[in-house]
mmCIF file with all atom_site columns, C-alpha atoms in Angstrom:
data_model
loop_
_atom_site.group_PDB
_atom_site.id
_atom_site.type_symbol
_atom_site.label_atom_id
_atom_site.label_alt_id
_atom_site.label_comp_id
_atom_site.label_asym_id
_atom_site.label_entity_id
_atom_site.label_seq_id
_atom_site.pdbx_PDB_ins_code
_atom_site.Cartn_x
_atom_site.Cartn_y
_atom_site.Cartn_z
_atom_site.occupancy
_atom_site.B_iso_or_equiv
_atom_site.pdbx_formal_charge
_atom_site.auth_seq_id
_atom_site.auth_comp_id
_atom_site.auth_asym_id
_atom_site.auth_atom_id
_atom_site.pdbx_PDB_model_num
ATOM 1  C CA . UNK A 1 1  ? 18.708  4.989   -1.263  1.00 46.00 ? 1  UNK A CA 1
ATOM 2  C CA . UNK A 1 2  ? 15.309  3.408   -1.063  1.00 45.00 ? 2  UNK A CA 1
ATOM 3  C CA . UNK A 1 3  ? 12.251  5.612   -0.699  1.00 45.00 ? 3  UNK A CA 1
ATOM 4  C CA . UNK A 1 4  ? 10.472  2.875   1.270   1.00 48.00 ? 4  UNK A CA 1
ATOM 5  C CA . UNK A 1 5  ? 11.323  2.881   4.970   1.00 50.00 ? 5  UNK A CA 1
ATOM 6  C CA . UNK A 1 6  ? 12.557  -0.210  6.677   1.00 51.00 ? 6  UNK A CA 1
ATOM 7  C CA . UNK A 1 7  ? 10.798  -1.445  9.803   1.00 51.00 ? 7  UNK A CA 1
ATOM 8  C CA . UNK A 1 8  ? 13.567  0.005   11.976  1.00 53.00 ? 8  UNK A CA 1
ATOM 9  C CA . UNK A 1 9  ? 13.329  3.426   10.330  1.00 50.00 ? 9  UNK A CA 1
ATOM 10 C CA . UNK A 1 10 ? 9.580   3.572   10.687  1.00 49.00 ? 10 UNK A CA 1
ATOM 11 C CA . UNK A 1 11 ? 9.810   2.694   14.378  1.00 48.00 ? 11 UNK A CA 1
ATOM 12 C CA . UNK A 1 12 ? 12.365  5.406   15.161  1.00 46.00 ? 12 UNK A CA 1
ATOM 13 C CA . UNK A 1 13 ? 10.949  8.304   13.156  1.00 49.00 ? 13 UNK A CA 1
ATOM 14 C CA . UNK A 1 14 ? 7.826   10.277  14.018  1.00 50.00 ? 14 UNK A CA 1
ATOM 15 C CA . UNK A 1 15 ? 4.874   9.411   11.835  1.00 50.00 ? 15 UNK A CA 1
ATOM 16 C CA . UNK A 1 16 ? 3.718   12.188  9.559   1.00 55.00 ? 16 UNK A CA 1
ATOM 17 C CA . UNK A 1 17 ? 0.064   12.956  10.405  1.00 54.00 ? 17 UNK A CA 1
ATOM 18 C CA . UNK A 1 18 ? -0.742  13.193  6.677   1.00 56.00 ? 18 UNK A CA 1
ATOM 19 C CA . UNK A 1 19 ? 0.556   9.657   6.068   1.00 59.00 ? 19 UNK A CA 1
ATOM 20 C CA . UNK A 1 20 ? -1.383  8.405   9.075   1.00 59.00 ? 20 UNK A CA 1
ATOM 21 C CA . UNK A 1 21 ? -4.564  10.032  7.760   1.00 63.00 ? 21 UNK A CA 1
ATOM 22 C CA . UNK A 1 22 ? -4.107  8.443   4.320   1.00 65.00 ? 22 UNK A CA 1
ATOM 23 C CA . UNK A 1 23 ? -3.493  5.031   5.856   1.00 63.00 ? 23 UNK A CA 1
ATOM 24 C CA . UNK A 1 24 ? -6.472  5.477   8.144   1.00 68.00 ? 24 UNK A CA 1
ATOM 25 C CA . UNK A 1 25 ? -8.765  6.381   5.245   1.00 76.00 ? 25 UNK A CA 1
ATOM 26 C CA . UNK A 1 26 ? -7.734  3.236   3.353   1.00 76.00 ? 26 UNK A CA 1
ATOM 27 C CA . UNK A 1 27 ? -8.317  1.075   6.417   1.00 74.00 ? 27 UNK A CA 1
ATOM 28 C CA . UNK A 1 28 ? -11.659 2.758   7.119   1.00 75.00 ? 28 UNK A CA 1
ATOM 29 C CA . UNK A 1 29 ? -12.785 2.093   3.539   1.00 78.00 ? 29 UNK A CA 1
ATOM 30 C CA . UNK A 1 30 ? -11.721 -1.550  3.851   1.00 75.00 ? 30 UNK A CA 1
ATOM 31 C CA . UNK A 1 31 ? -13.549 -1.932  7.160   1.00 74.00 ? 31 UNK A CA 1
ATOM 32 C CA . UNK A 1 32 ? -16.673 -0.301  5.727   1.00 75.00 ? 32 UNK A CA 1
ATOM 33 C CA . UNK A 1 33 ? -16.625 -2.764  2.833   1.00 73.00 ? 33 UNK A CA 1
ATOM 34 C CA . UNK A 1 34 ? -16.232 -5.621  5.279   1.00 70.00 ? 34 UNK A CA 1
ATOM 35 C CA . UNK A 1 35 ? -19.105 -4.290  7.379   1.00 70.00 ? 35 UNK A CA 1
ATOM 36 C CA . UNK A 1 36 ? -21.243 -3.972  4.256   1.00 70.00 ? 36 UNK A CA 1
ATOM 37 C CA . UNK A 1 37 ? -20.428 -7.559  3.321   1.00 67.00 ? 37 UNK A CA 1
ATOM 38 C CA . UNK A 1 38 ? -21.573 -8.793  6.699   1.00 67.00 ? 38 UNK A CA 1
ATOM 39 C CA . UNK A 1 39 ? -24.869 -6.921  6.400   1.00 67.00 ? 39 UNK A CA 1
ATOM 40 C CA . UNK A 1 40 ? -25.578 -7.897  2.793   1.00 67.00 ? 40 UNK A CA 1
ATOM 41 C CA . UNK A 1 41 ? -25.633 -11.686 2.463   1.00 61.00 ? 41 UNK A CA 1
ATOM 42 C CA . UNK A 1 42 ? -26.095 -11.577 -1.339  1.00 63.00 ? 42 UNK A CA 1
ATOM 43 C CA . UNK A 1 43 ? -22.821 -9.784  -2.013  1.00 65.00 ? 43 UNK A CA 1
ATOM 44 C CA . UNK A 1 44 ? -20.924 -11.094 0.994   1.00 65.00 ? 44 UNK A CA 1
ATOM 45 C CA . UNK A 1 45 ? -18.616 -13.475 -0.867  1.00 71.00 ? 45 UNK A CA 1
ATOM 46 C CA . UNK A 1 46 ? -17.811 -10.947 -3.576  1.00 74.00 ? 46 UNK A CA 1
ATOM 47 C CA . UNK A 1 47 ? -16.944 -8.148  -1.151  1.00 67.00 ? 47 UNK A CA 1
ATOM 48 C CA . UNK A 1 48 ? -14.957 -10.417 1.149   1.00 68.00 ? 48 UNK A CA 1
ATOM 49 C CA . UNK A 1 49 ? -12.991 -11.684 -1.877  1.00 73.00 ? 49 UNK A CA 1
ATOM 50 C CA . UNK A 1 50 ? -12.252 -8.106  -2.965  1.00 72.00 ? 50 UNK A CA 1
ATOM 51 C CA . UNK A 1 51 ? -11.136 -7.202  0.542   1.00 68.00 ? 51 UNK A CA 1
ATOM 52 C CA . UNK A 1 52 ? -8.960  -10.280 0.763   1.00 69.00 ? 52 UNK A CA 1
ATOM 53 C CA . UNK A 1 53 ? -7.327  -9.459  -2.578  1.00 69.00 ? 53 UNK A CA 1
ATOM 54 C CA . UNK A 1 54 ? -6.702  -5.892  -1.428  1.00 68.00 ? 54 UNK A CA 1
ATOM 55 C CA . UNK A 1 55 ? -5.240  -6.755  1.954   1.00 66.00 ? 55 UNK A CA 1
ATOM 56 C CA . UNK A 1 56 ? -3.389  -9.999  1.258   1.00 64.00 ? 56 UNK A CA 1
ATOM 57 C CA . UNK A 1 57 ? -0.622  -10.313 -1.338  1.00 59.00 ? 57 UNK A CA 1
ATOM 58 C CA . UNK A 1 58 ? -0.904  -13.071 -3.903  1.00 59.00 ? 58 UNK A CA 1
ATOM 59 C CA . UNK A 1 59 ? 1.467   -16.037 -3.864  1.00 62.00 ? 59 UNK A CA 1
ATOM 60 C CA . UNK A 1 60 ? 3.652   -14.532 -6.576  1.00 61.00 ? 60 UNK A CA 1
ATOM 61 C CA . UNK A 1 61 ? 3.531   -11.103 -4.938  1.00 55.00 ? 61 UNK A CA 1
ATOM 62 C CA . UNK A 1 62 ? 1.994   -9.403  -7.967  1.00 57.00 ? 62 UNK A CA 1
ATOM 63 C CA . UNK A 1 63 ? -0.832  -7.055  -7.234  1.00 59.00 ? 63 UNK A CA 1
ATOM 64 C CA . UNK A 1 64 ? -0.053  -6.637  -3.561  1.00 66.00 ? 64 UNK A CA 1
ATOM 65 C CA . UNK A 1 65 ? 0.159   -3.117  -2.228  1.00 69.00 ? 65 UNK A CA 1
ATOM 66 C CA . UNK A 1 66 ? 3.692   -3.738  -0.933  1.00 71.00 ? 66 UNK A CA 1
ATOM 67 C CA . UNK A 1 67 ? 4.738   -5.023  -4.350  1.00 72.00 ? 67 UNK A CA 1
ATOM 68 C CA . UNK A 1 68 ? 3.304   -1.984  -6.112  1.00 74.00 ? 68 UNK A CA 1
ATOM 69 C CA . UNK A 1 69 ? 4.988   0.394   -3.658  1.00 77.00 ? 69 UNK A CA 1
ATOM 70 C CA . UNK A 1 70 ? 8.336   -1.383  -4.084  1.00 79.00 ? 70 UNK A CA 1
ATOM 71 C CA . UNK A 1 71 ? 8.021   -1.210  -7.877  1.00 80.00 ? 71 UNK A CA 1
ATOM 72 C CA . UNK A 1 72 ? 7.207   2.496   -7.723  1.00 82.00 ? 72 UNK A CA 1
ATOM 73 C CA . UNK A 1 73 ? 10.147  3.039   -5.364  1.00 85.00 ? 73 UNK A CA 1
ATOM 74 C CA . UNK A 1 74 ? 12.532  1.326   -7.792  1.00 86.00 ? 74 UNK A CA 1
ATOM 75 C CA . UNK A 1 75 ? 11.198  3.365   -10.726 1.00 88.00 ? 75 UNK A CA 1
ATOM 76 C CA . UNK A 1 76 ? 11.540  6.643   -8.823  1.00 88.00 ? 76 UNK A CA 1
ATOM 77 C CA . UNK A 1 77 ? 15.076  5.770   -7.718  1.00 88.00 ? 77 UNK A CA 1
ATOM 78 C CA . UNK A 1 78 ? 16.062  4.954   -11.319 1.00 88.00 ? 78 UNK A CA 1
ATOM 79 C CA . UNK A 1 79 ? 14.535  8.216   -12.572 1.00 88.00 ? 79 UNK A CA 1
ATOM 80 C CA . UNK A 1 80 ? 16.348  10.204  -9.872  1.00 87.00 ? 80 UNK A CA 1
ATOM 81 C CA . UNK A 1 81 ? 19.666  8.558   -10.811 1.00 87.00 ? 81 UNK A CA 1
ATOM 82 C CA . UNK A 1 82 ? 19.109  9.382   -14.508 1.00 87.00 ? 82 UNK A CA 1
ATOM 83 C CA . UNK A 1 83 ? 18.409  13.022  -13.645 1.00 87.00 ? 83 UNK A CA 1
ATOM 84 C CA . UNK A 1 84 ? 21.529  13.221  -11.481 1.00 86.00 ? 84 UNK A CA 1
ATOM 85 C CA . UNK A 1 85 ? 23.672  11.774  -14.305 1.00 87.00 ? 85 UNK A CA 1
ATOM 86 C CA . UNK A 1 86 ? 22.221  14.236  -16.813 1.00 86.00 ? 86 UNK A CA 1
ATOM 87 C CA . UNK A 1 87 ? 22.994  17.165  -14.509 1.00 83.00 ? 87 UNK A CA 1
ATOM 88 C CA . UNK A 1 88 ? 26.646  16.138  -13.985 1.00 77.00 ? 88 UNK A CA 1
#
């Protein structure tokens, strides 16, 4: 089974406050960077580009947060299956 929840699962289960806090801290950091970019005209383009790269997946999907989470999920599932086979 996948460790990443589907949209339906995430809508029906209660959100863990710890997960919400972690997500909030990432979003707050992104918003602070965006705010800093708006206040600092010299670095505006650089910070906005970094924010865009962080929030938006690339065309090939590499480097996106969703892509990295999916890759980690697949690796953890494979490792779990190996451990279960060893213990049989």
